[in-house]
Short mmCIF file of C-alpha atoms in Angstrom, two decimals:
data_model
loop_
_atom_site.label_atom_id
_atom_site.label_comp_id
_atom_site.label_asym_id
_atom_site.label_seq_id
_atom_site.Cartn_x
_atom_site.Cartn_y
_atom_site.Cartn_z
CA MET A 7 -17.72 4.61 -1.05
CA HIS A 8 -14.86 2.55 -0.86
CA SER A 9 -14.63 -0.71 0.82
CA VAL A 10 -11.37 -0.21 2.67
CA GLU A 11 -11.45 -3.62 3.81
CA ARG A 12 -11.36 -5.59 1.19
CA THR A 13 -8.31 -3.89 0.39
CA LEU A 14 -6.30 -3.69 3.57
CA ILE A 15 -6.17 -7.11 4.84
CA GLY A 16 -5.45 -7.87 8.74
CA THR A 17 -6.43 -8.11 11.98
CA SER A 18 -3.88 -7.91 14.28
CA LYS A 19 -4.08 -5.05 16.66
CA SER A 20 -1.14 -3.06 15.22
CA PHE A 21 -2.38 -3.03 11.40
CA LEU A 22 -6.47 -2.15 12.75
CA ARG A 23 -4.56 0.42 14.98
CA ALA A 24 -3.30 2.01 11.35
CA VAL A 25 -6.23 1.03 9.92
CA GLY A 26 -8.38 3.62 12.29
CA MET A 27 -6.04 6.27 11.74
CA ILE A 28 -7.00 6.64 7.99
CA PRO A 29 -10.14 8.65 8.61
CA LEU A 30 -8.50 11.20 10.47
CA LEU A 31 -5.74 11.33 7.85
CA SER A 32 -8.11 11.35 5.14
CA THR A 33 -10.00 14.49 6.30
CA ALA A 34 -7.18 16.67 7.46
CA LYS A 35 -5.89 19.12 5.38
CA SER A 36 -2.23 18.52 6.76
CA THR A 37 0.59 16.68 4.88
CA VAL A 38 0.77 13.22 6.20
CA LEU A 39 3.77 11.38 7.10
CA ILE A 40 3.95 7.64 6.44
CA SER A 41 6.99 5.42 7.90
CA GLY A 42 7.77 1.85 7.52
CA GLU A 43 10.04 -0.95 6.40
CA THR A 44 9.81 -1.27 2.97
CA GLY A 45 7.45 -3.75 1.88
CA THR A 46 4.89 -2.42 4.64
CA GLY A 47 2.22 -1.19 2.46
CA LYS A 48 3.11 2.55 2.79
CA GLU A 49 1.35 3.26 -0.92
CA LEU A 50 -1.54 1.37 -0.15
CA PHE A 51 -2.31 3.35 2.91
CA ALA A 52 -1.57 6.61 1.07
CA ARG A 53 -4.04 5.24 -1.80
CA ALA A 54 -6.47 4.63 1.35
CA ILE A 55 -6.00 7.82 2.73
CA HIS A 56 -7.23 9.28 -0.85
CA TYR A 57 -9.62 7.24 -1.29
CA THR A 58 -11.33 7.50 1.60
CA GLY A 59 -11.30 11.12 1.66
CA GLU A 60 -12.91 14.07 -0.37
CA ARG A 61 -10.54 14.27 -2.90
CA ARG A 62 -10.80 10.94 -4.03
CA GLY A 63 -12.66 11.98 -7.34
CA LYS A 64 -9.37 13.27 -8.28
CA PRO A 65 -5.54 12.22 -8.94
CA PHE A 66 -3.42 10.11 -7.13
CA VAL A 67 0.00 11.02 -8.50
CA PRO A 68 2.69 8.19 -7.01
CA VAL A 69 5.92 9.27 -7.33
CA ASN A 70 9.28 7.55 -6.52
CA CYS A 71 12.01 10.22 -5.32
CA ALA A 72 14.39 7.80 -5.39
CA ALA A 73 13.77 6.76 -9.08
CA LEU A 74 14.57 10.10 -10.47
CA PRO A 75 18.16 11.64 -11.20
CA ASP A 76 18.97 14.78 -8.69
CA HIS A 77 19.15 16.85 -12.13
CA LEU A 78 15.47 16.06 -13.13
CA ILE A 79 13.75 16.04 -9.68
CA GLU A 80 12.85 19.77 -9.59
CA ASN A 81 11.59 20.08 -13.54
CA GLU A 82 9.47 16.85 -12.55
CA LEU A 83 8.24 18.02 -9.72
CA PHE A 84 7.56 21.69 -10.81
CA GLY A 85 7.76 21.72 -14.35
CA HIS A 86 9.06 24.06 -16.86
CA SER A 87 8.19 26.90 -19.47
CA LYS A 88 9.15 26.82 -22.51
CA GLY A 89 12.54 27.73 -23.00
CA ALA A 90 13.54 27.50 -19.76
CA PHE A 91 16.57 25.39 -20.60
CA THR A 92 17.93 24.13 -23.70
CA GLY A 93 15.97 21.79 -25.07
CA ALA A 94 12.73 22.99 -23.52
CA LEU A 95 10.28 23.97 -26.76
CA SER A 96 7.46 23.79 -24.95
CA GLU A 97 5.90 23.97 -21.43
CA LYS A 98 5.27 21.21 -19.29
CA GLN A 99 3.26 20.25 -16.15
CA GLY A 100 4.97 19.19 -13.27
CA LEU A 101 3.70 16.31 -11.01
CA PHE A 102 2.49 18.99 -8.53
CA GLN A 103 0.01 20.55 -11.86
CA GLU A 104 -0.93 16.81 -12.69
CA ALA A 105 -2.34 16.00 -8.90
CA ASP A 106 -4.33 19.78 -8.77
CA GLY A 107 -6.93 18.85 -6.81
CA GLY A 108 -6.17 15.52 -5.17
CA THR A 109 -2.91 13.75 -3.97
CA LEU A 110 0.58 13.46 -4.79
CA PHE A 111 2.56 10.46 -3.15
CA LEU A 112 6.37 11.59 -2.38
CA ASP A 113 7.98 7.77 -1.67
CA GLU A 114 11.34 7.60 0.07
CA ILE A 115 11.21 11.30 0.62
CA ASN A 116 14.67 11.00 2.34
CA SER A 117 16.32 10.29 -1.20
CA LEU A 118 15.72 14.38 -2.10
CA THR A 119 18.61 16.58 -2.04
CA LEU A 120 18.68 19.41 0.15
CA PRO A 121 18.08 22.38 -2.64
CA VAL A 122 14.52 20.42 -3.56
CA GLN A 123 13.84 19.94 0.11
CA GLY A 124 14.10 23.65 0.31
CA LYS A 125 11.81 24.17 -2.52
CA LEU A 126 9.43 21.50 -1.34
CA LEU A 127 9.38 23.56 2.07
CA ARG A 128 7.90 26.98 -0.27
CA VAL A 129 5.28 24.96 -2.05
CA LEU A 130 3.80 23.09 0.93
CA GLN A 131 3.79 26.83 3.13
CA ASP A 132 2.77 28.62 0.21
CA GLN A 133 0.92 26.15 -1.66
CA GLU A 134 2.01 27.68 -5.66
CA LEU A 135 4.98 26.99 -6.98
CA ARG A 136 7.00 28.34 -9.63
CA PRO A 137 8.29 26.25 -12.97
CA LEU A 138 11.66 26.27 -14.00
CA GLY A 139 12.26 29.42 -16.16
CA ALA A 140 8.92 31.00 -15.16
CA THR A 141 8.41 34.16 -13.98
CA LYS A 142 4.96 34.01 -12.11
CA SER A 143 4.27 31.69 -9.30
CA ARG A 144 1.40 29.43 -10.07
CA LYS A 145 -1.67 28.37 -7.34
CA VAL A 146 -2.07 24.61 -6.15
CA ASP A 147 -4.26 22.56 -4.44
CA VAL A 148 -2.65 19.15 -3.52
CA LYS A 149 -2.74 16.91 -0.67
CA VAL A 150 0.83 15.79 -0.04
CA ILE A 151 1.65 12.41 1.44
CA VAL A 152 5.33 11.45 2.05
CA ALA A 153 6.82 7.86 2.64
CA THR A 154 10.37 7.04 4.15
CA ASN A 155 11.73 3.40 5.37
CA THR A 156 14.22 5.81 7.54
CA GLU A 157 13.77 7.60 10.23
CA LEU A 158 13.59 10.80 9.28
CA ARG A 159 14.66 12.34 12.93
CA ASP A 160 18.29 10.87 12.46
CA LEU A 161 18.78 12.44 8.86
CA VAL A 162 17.55 15.73 10.94
CA GLY A 163 20.56 15.12 13.08
CA SER A 164 23.25 14.21 10.35
CA ARG A 165 21.91 17.33 8.51
CA GLN A 166 20.87 15.09 5.63
CA PHE A 167 17.45 16.21 5.94
CA ARG A 168 16.13 19.85 6.77
CA GLU A 169 14.37 20.17 10.19
CA ASP A 170 12.32 22.96 9.08
CA LEU A 171 10.46 20.33 6.64
CA PHE A 172 10.62 17.33 8.72
CA HIS A 173 8.06 19.57 11.34
CA ARG A 174 6.38 20.45 8.60
CA LEU A 175 5.77 16.85 7.35
CA ASN A 176 5.53 15.65 10.90
CA VAL A 177 2.19 17.17 11.36
CA LEU A 178 0.54 13.70 10.93
CA SER A 179 2.05 10.72 11.15
CA LEU A 180 1.14 7.17 10.67
CA THR A 181 3.54 4.58 11.40
CA LEU A 182 2.81 0.81 9.66
CA PRO A 183 4.23 -2.54 11.41
CA PRO A 184 6.64 -4.83 10.15
CA LEU A 185 4.97 -8.20 9.13
CA ARG A 186 7.05 -9.94 11.94
CA GLU A 187 4.99 -7.66 14.70
CA ARG A 188 1.58 -8.98 13.10
CA LYS A 189 2.00 -12.85 13.23
CA GLU A 190 -1.71 -13.24 13.44
CA ASP A 191 -1.69 -11.99 10.00
CA ILE A 192 0.64 -14.13 7.87
CA LEU A 193 -1.47 -16.72 7.21
CA LEU A 194 -4.82 -14.54 6.51
CA LEU A 195 -2.14 -12.68 4.32
CA ALA A 196 -1.02 -15.49 2.51
CA MET A 197 -4.04 -17.10 1.59
CA HIS A 198 -5.36 -14.07 0.01
CA PHE A 199 -2.65 -14.11 -2.00
CA LEU A 200 -2.88 -17.72 -2.96
CA LYS A 201 -6.33 -17.39 -3.66
CA ALA A 202 -5.74 -14.31 -6.03
CA TYR A 203 -2.63 -15.82 -7.59
CA ALA A 204 -4.59 -19.09 -8.15
CA LYS A 205 -7.42 -17.34 -9.56
CA GLU A 206 -5.31 -15.11 -11.77
CA LEU A 207 -3.22 -18.01 -13.46
CA GLY A 208 -6.21 -19.87 -13.78
CA ARG A 209 -5.44 -22.97 -11.05
CA PRO A 210 -7.66 -24.74 -9.19
CA PRO A 211 -8.61 -23.32 -5.21
CA MET A 212 -5.04 -23.95 -3.63
CA THR A 213 -4.25 -25.00 0.29
CA LEU A 214 -1.68 -24.81 2.36
CA ALA A 215 -0.17 -27.88 4.37
CA HIS A 216 0.08 -27.33 8.27
CA ALA A 217 3.78 -27.81 8.09
CA SER A 218 3.82 -25.12 5.25
CA LYS A 219 1.77 -23.03 7.80
CA ALA A 220 4.46 -23.51 10.22
CA LYS A 221 7.33 -22.53 7.94
CA LEU A 222 5.60 -19.39 7.08
CA LEU A 223 4.73 -18.21 10.81
CA ALA A 224 8.57 -19.01 12.14
CA TYR A 225 10.25 -16.71 9.08
CA HIS A 226 11.06 -13.50 10.05
CA TRP A 227 9.88 -11.64 6.71
CA PRO A 228 12.56 -8.94 6.24
CA GLY A 229 10.44 -7.88 3.36
CA ASN A 230 7.18 -7.92 5.06
CA VAL A 231 4.02 -8.28 2.78
CA ARG A 232 5.71 -8.08 -0.43
CA GLU A 233 7.87 -10.68 0.17
CA LEU A 234 4.94 -12.82 1.00
CA GLU A 235 3.26 -12.06 -1.62
CA GLY A 236 6.14 -13.13 -3.86
CA VAL A 237 6.66 -16.19 -2.12
CA MET A 238 2.96 -17.06 -2.74
CA HIS A 239 2.84 -16.00 -6.19
CA ARG A 240 6.21 -18.25 -7.02
CA ALA A 241 4.42 -21.14 -4.85
CA VAL A 242 1.13 -20.65 -7.15
CA VAL A 243 3.31 -20.80 -10.70
CA MET A 244 5.58 -23.26 -9.53
CA GLY A 245 3.62 -25.76 -7.18
CA ALA A 246 2.57 -28.52 -8.42
CA ALA A 247 -0.12 -29.80 -6.18
CA GLU A 248 -3.20 -28.26 -4.77
CA VAL A 249 -1.84 -28.69 -1.28
CA LEU A 250 1.29 -26.68 -0.94
CA GLU A 251 3.90 -28.53 1.10
CA PRO A 252 6.85 -26.72 2.72
CA GLU A 253 9.50 -27.29 0.10
CA ASP A 254 7.05 -25.28 -2.44
CA LEU A 255 7.64 -22.07 -0.18
CA ASP A 256 10.64 -20.65 -1.20
CA LEU A 257 12.14 -18.91 2.06
CA PRO A 258 15.93 -18.29 2.78
CA VAL A 259 17.54 -21.27 4.92
CA ARG A 260 19.81 -18.42 6.97
CA GLU A 261 16.60 -16.35 7.98
CA LEU A 262 14.87 -19.37 8.93
CA ARG A 263 17.83 -20.89 11.16
CA GLU A 264 17.71 -17.59 12.97
CA MET A 265 14.17 -17.75 14.07
CA VAL A 266 14.98 -20.90 15.99
CA SER A 267 15.88 -18.78 18.92
CA PRO A 268 12.33 -18.10 20.61
CA LEU A 269 13.83 -14.32 21.81
CA ALA A 270 14.70 -13.93 17.98
CA SER A 271 11.07 -14.94 17.27
CA THR A 272 9.52 -12.19 19.37
CA GLY A 273 11.71 -9.56 18.26
CA ALA A 274 12.26 -8.33 21.28
CA LEU A 275 15.83 -8.52 21.45
CA ALA A 276 16.09 -6.44 18.07
CA GLY A 277 18.18 -3.63 18.01
CA SER A 278 20.39 -2.25 21.27
CA PRO A 279 17.73 -3.63 23.47
CA PHE A 280 19.51 -2.86 26.78
CA ALA A 281 19.38 0.67 26.58
CA GLY A 282 17.08 2.25 29.07
CA GLU A 283 15.18 -1.03 30.24
CA SER A 284 15.58 -3.05 33.66
CA PHE A 285 15.87 -6.88 33.72
CA ASN A 286 12.63 -6.92 34.92
CA GLN A 287 11.02 -4.52 32.56
CA MET A 288 12.73 -6.49 29.52
CA LYS A 289 11.66 -10.07 31.37
CA THR A 290 7.93 -8.56 31.57
CA ARG A 291 8.25 -7.38 27.62
CA VAL A 292 9.59 -10.55 26.23
CA VAL A 293 7.46 -12.81 28.37
CA GLU A 294 4.46 -10.64 26.90
CA GLU A 295 5.49 -10.71 23.13
CA PHE A 296 6.19 -14.59 23.33
CA GLU A 297 2.57 -15.58 24.66
CA ARG A 298 1.00 -13.44 22.35
CA SER A 299 3.22 -15.03 19.46
CA TYR A 300 2.83 -17.96 20.68
CA LEU A 301 -1.11 -18.19 21.14
CA CYS A 302 -1.53 -16.30 17.50
CA GLN A 303 0.81 -19.04 16.05
CA LEU A 304 -1.12 -22.09 17.63
CA LEU A 305 -4.37 -20.40 16.99
CA GLN A 306 -3.47 -19.87 13.09
CA THR A 307 -2.38 -23.73 13.05
CA HIS A 308 -5.29 -24.93 14.51
CA ASN A 309 -7.78 -22.75 12.62
CA GLY A 310 -8.99 -20.78 16.02
CA ASN A 311 -10.14 -23.92 17.46
CA ILE A 312 -9.84 -22.97 21.14
CA SER A 313 -9.86 -26.52 22.35
CA LYS A 314 -7.34 -28.00 20.08
CA ALA A 315 -5.15 -25.22 20.86
CA ALA A 316 -5.07 -25.35 24.82
CA ARG A 317 -4.58 -29.08 24.22
CA ALA A 318 -1.31 -28.65 22.21
CA ALA A 319 -0.37 -26.07 24.64
CA GLN A 320 -1.35 -28.16 27.35
CA LYS A 321 -2.98 -25.83 29.17
CA GLU A 322 -6.30 -26.06 30.93
CA ARG A 323 -8.84 -24.78 28.47
CA ARG A 324 -10.12 -21.94 31.01
CA ALA A 325 -6.37 -21.06 31.96
CA PHE A 326 -5.83 -20.98 27.93
CA GLN A 327 -9.05 -18.98 27.47
CA ARG A 328 -7.92 -16.23 29.90
CA LEU A 329 -4.24 -16.02 28.07
CA LEU A 330 -6.19 -15.10 25.13
CA GLN A 331 -8.69 -12.80 26.79
CA LYS A 332 -5.40 -11.27 28.41
CA HIS A 333 -4.03 -10.76 24.70
CA GLY A 334 -7.53 -9.75 23.02
CA LEU A 335 -7.27 -12.70 20.95
CA GLY A 336 -10.37 -14.85 19.60
CA ARG A 337 -11.29 -17.57 17.88
CA ARG A 338 -12.84 -15.56 15.09
CA THR A 339 -9.38 -13.68 14.29
CA PHE A 340 -8.18 -17.29 13.09
CA HIS A 341 -10.73 -19.02 11.57
CA ALA A 342 -10.41 -16.86 8.19
CA ALA A 343 -6.88 -18.38 7.75
CA MET B 15 -15.61 7.77 -32.31
CA ASP B 16 -18.41 8.00 -29.84
CA ASN B 17 -18.78 3.94 -29.83
CA PRO B 18 -15.76 2.49 -27.40
CA ASP B 19 -16.32 -0.49 -29.19
CA MET B 20 -16.33 -2.86 -26.35
CA SER B 21 -19.64 -4.56 -26.51
CA LYS B 22 -18.42 -7.37 -29.28
CA ARG B 23 -15.16 -7.46 -27.00
CA GLY B 24 -17.73 -8.04 -23.77
CA ASP B 25 -14.99 -6.07 -21.78
CA VAL B 26 -16.92 -5.36 -18.69
CA VAL B 27 -13.84 -4.24 -17.10
CA ALA B 28 -13.28 -1.21 -19.59
CA TRP B 29 -16.79 -0.22 -19.27
CA VAL B 30 -16.36 -0.06 -15.47
CA ILE B 31 -13.39 2.02 -15.99
CA LEU B 32 -15.63 4.22 -18.17
CA GLY B 33 -18.12 4.80 -15.46
CA HIS B 34 -15.79 5.77 -13.02
CA LEU B 35 -14.58 8.34 -15.36
CA TYR B 36 -17.95 9.39 -15.98
CA THR B 37 -18.93 10.08 -12.39
CA HIS B 38 -15.25 11.02 -11.36
CA PRO B 39 -13.84 12.92 -14.43
CA GLY B 40 -10.70 14.41 -12.62
CA SER B 41 -9.49 11.00 -11.56
CA LYS B 42 -6.55 9.84 -12.57
CA ASP B 43 -3.94 6.50 -10.88
CA THR B 44 -1.89 4.08 -11.93
CA VAL B 45 -3.04 1.01 -13.59
CA ALA B 46 -2.83 -0.77 -10.22
CA GLY B 47 -4.74 2.09 -8.37
CA ILE B 48 -7.21 1.43 -10.88
CA TRP B 49 -7.02 -2.15 -10.30
CA LYS B 50 -7.44 -1.74 -6.37
CA TRP B 51 -9.16 1.40 -5.65
CA TRP B 52 -12.00 1.72 -9.24
CA LEU B 53 -12.55 -1.86 -9.40
CA HIS B 54 -11.73 -4.06 -6.39
CA ALA B 55 -12.89 -1.55 -4.14
CA GLU B 56 -16.06 -1.66 -5.60
CA GLY B 57 -16.29 -5.16 -5.66
CA VAL B 58 -15.45 -5.96 -8.86
CA ASP B 59 -12.86 -8.54 -8.99
CA ALA B 60 -10.33 -8.87 -12.22
CA PRO B 61 -7.05 -9.53 -12.69
CA LEU B 62 -4.43 -7.21 -12.79
CA GLU B 63 -3.31 -8.08 -16.33
CA ARG B 64 -6.78 -7.87 -17.73
CA VAL B 65 -7.07 -4.50 -16.04
CA ARG B 66 -3.99 -3.28 -18.16
CA LEU B 67 -5.40 -4.55 -21.24
CA ALA B 68 -8.64 -2.76 -20.88
CA VAL B 69 -6.92 0.33 -19.82
CA GLU B 70 -4.67 0.46 -23.10
CA HIS B 71 -7.55 -0.27 -25.04
CA LEU B 72 -9.23 2.79 -23.61
CA VAL B 73 -6.12 4.58 -24.57
CA GLU B 74 -5.97 3.24 -27.88
CA ALA B 75 -9.88 4.31 -28.53
CA GLY B 76 -8.73 7.77 -26.93
CA TRP B 77 -11.08 7.78 -24.64
CA VAL B 78 -7.91 7.50 -21.94
CA THR B 79 -4.73 9.25 -21.88
CA SER B 80 -1.58 8.72 -20.35
CA SER B 81 1.43 10.43 -18.45
CA ALA B 82 4.64 9.36 -17.88
CA GLY B 83 7.41 11.15 -15.89
CA TYR B 84 11.10 10.20 -15.32
CA SER B 85 10.26 7.93 -12.85
CA GLY B 86 8.57 5.41 -15.51
CA ILE B 87 5.38 5.61 -13.41
CA LEU B 88 2.14 5.94 -15.71
CA ILE B 89 -0.88 7.88 -14.81
CA TYR B 90 -3.89 7.31 -16.18
CA GLY B 91 -6.91 9.89 -16.61
CA LEU B 92 -10.06 10.69 -18.87
CA ASN B 93 -9.03 12.63 -21.86
CA PRO B 94 -10.44 15.73 -21.50
CA SER B 95 -11.49 16.45 -24.75
CA ARG B 96 -13.38 13.31 -24.88
CA ARG B 97 -15.45 14.58 -21.40
CA VAL B 98 -18.68 15.54 -23.38
CA ALA B 99 -18.47 12.53 -25.45
CA LEU B 100 -18.50 10.33 -22.63
CA GLN B 101 -21.35 11.88 -20.76
CA ARG B 102 -23.19 11.23 -24.07
CA LEU B 103 -22.39 7.67 -24.17
CA PHE B 104 -23.97 6.84 -20.71
CA LEU B 105 -26.95 9.35 -21.09
CA ARG B 106 -27.46 7.02 -24.94
CA LYS B 107 -26.92 3.65 -22.73
CA ALA B 108 -29.18 4.63 -19.61
CA ALA B 109 -31.75 5.33 -22.14
CA MET B 110 -30.99 2.20 -23.91
CA ASP B 111 -31.11 -0.21 -20.05
#
């Protein structure tokens, strides 16, 4: 049995909610749609679904649809028979056949052209495909997981994505939270990458100075976990000392400046905020998000020590603990970071 | 040919990959998937680069085949013609252990 905990790292509510969906998604036969910004771990979750389900002993075949030229996608996905076109000297299996019995992960599904979307829909409906130039269809047994970093529903609205395919894909869906909405996980992940890269590069164990932790927590992370991993990797390669100082963490200055606003740091005013929310509703939401974000940052800075965190916040310990309870936060969550 | 010639290299990682293919002969994945889900999730903590070298060695030795698509992603799985040889190898190893 695979240990998902070793591979999926995080303790925030939104992340654990996504992890909690995996058993359901891995046992269901339907197609799974994973949405999330770039770098949130869509392929990681796709593999978690594959490797915790009954198909784990079978192929996992990832495909980046955006990396395939339009005229080759069909050939790549469905294969071709000998003589299908000039130069087709032998039969070639497509990726659906390569994944037979297992899972096909179609990343950036939004980049498929409308004709290929139509063919994909047929395969999903009939569980059979016809390679280019072939006269007969072939049965395939493949679990399809698709991922997108754009809202497919919007593409349906602008007729760039087939509505029937969208409904076929959207049976079971999973949305991965961006890193800025799981601030509790930033230091946990940073320490994980720090440890892993220090080991890989033969460096002594490294740690983060308090100011470095604060710098990581203040950043907006538009590239999400992938960006954090890159920053920590660079810091291990370039960092001269065992304690990494803020200057060892290469983050864009502009993004850091944007984080000076407390509202921006909660993400509360992102997008078009004023539609459909009254002043009081938005105020309540912003205050709740601010509280949670503030508490998480404070506890991470103090390694989960509630007394120290309460002192730093200039709050009475019992009142501080009530606030933690309100947001479902505890010292154990932050002790590991 | 049945000897993977890994004992003198001391390549534990390659043995673990072969062990996975012995129990799951239908498995296929990229190097990153093998690293995280065939090894790391099972408690084998090896750097990615070492896993890549082990996989390449297994391809050279004929135990593993790779398939590449136009997107450049390489998928690795057991060479079907070596399935019986792999079973023999592990049965012999079990008898010796």
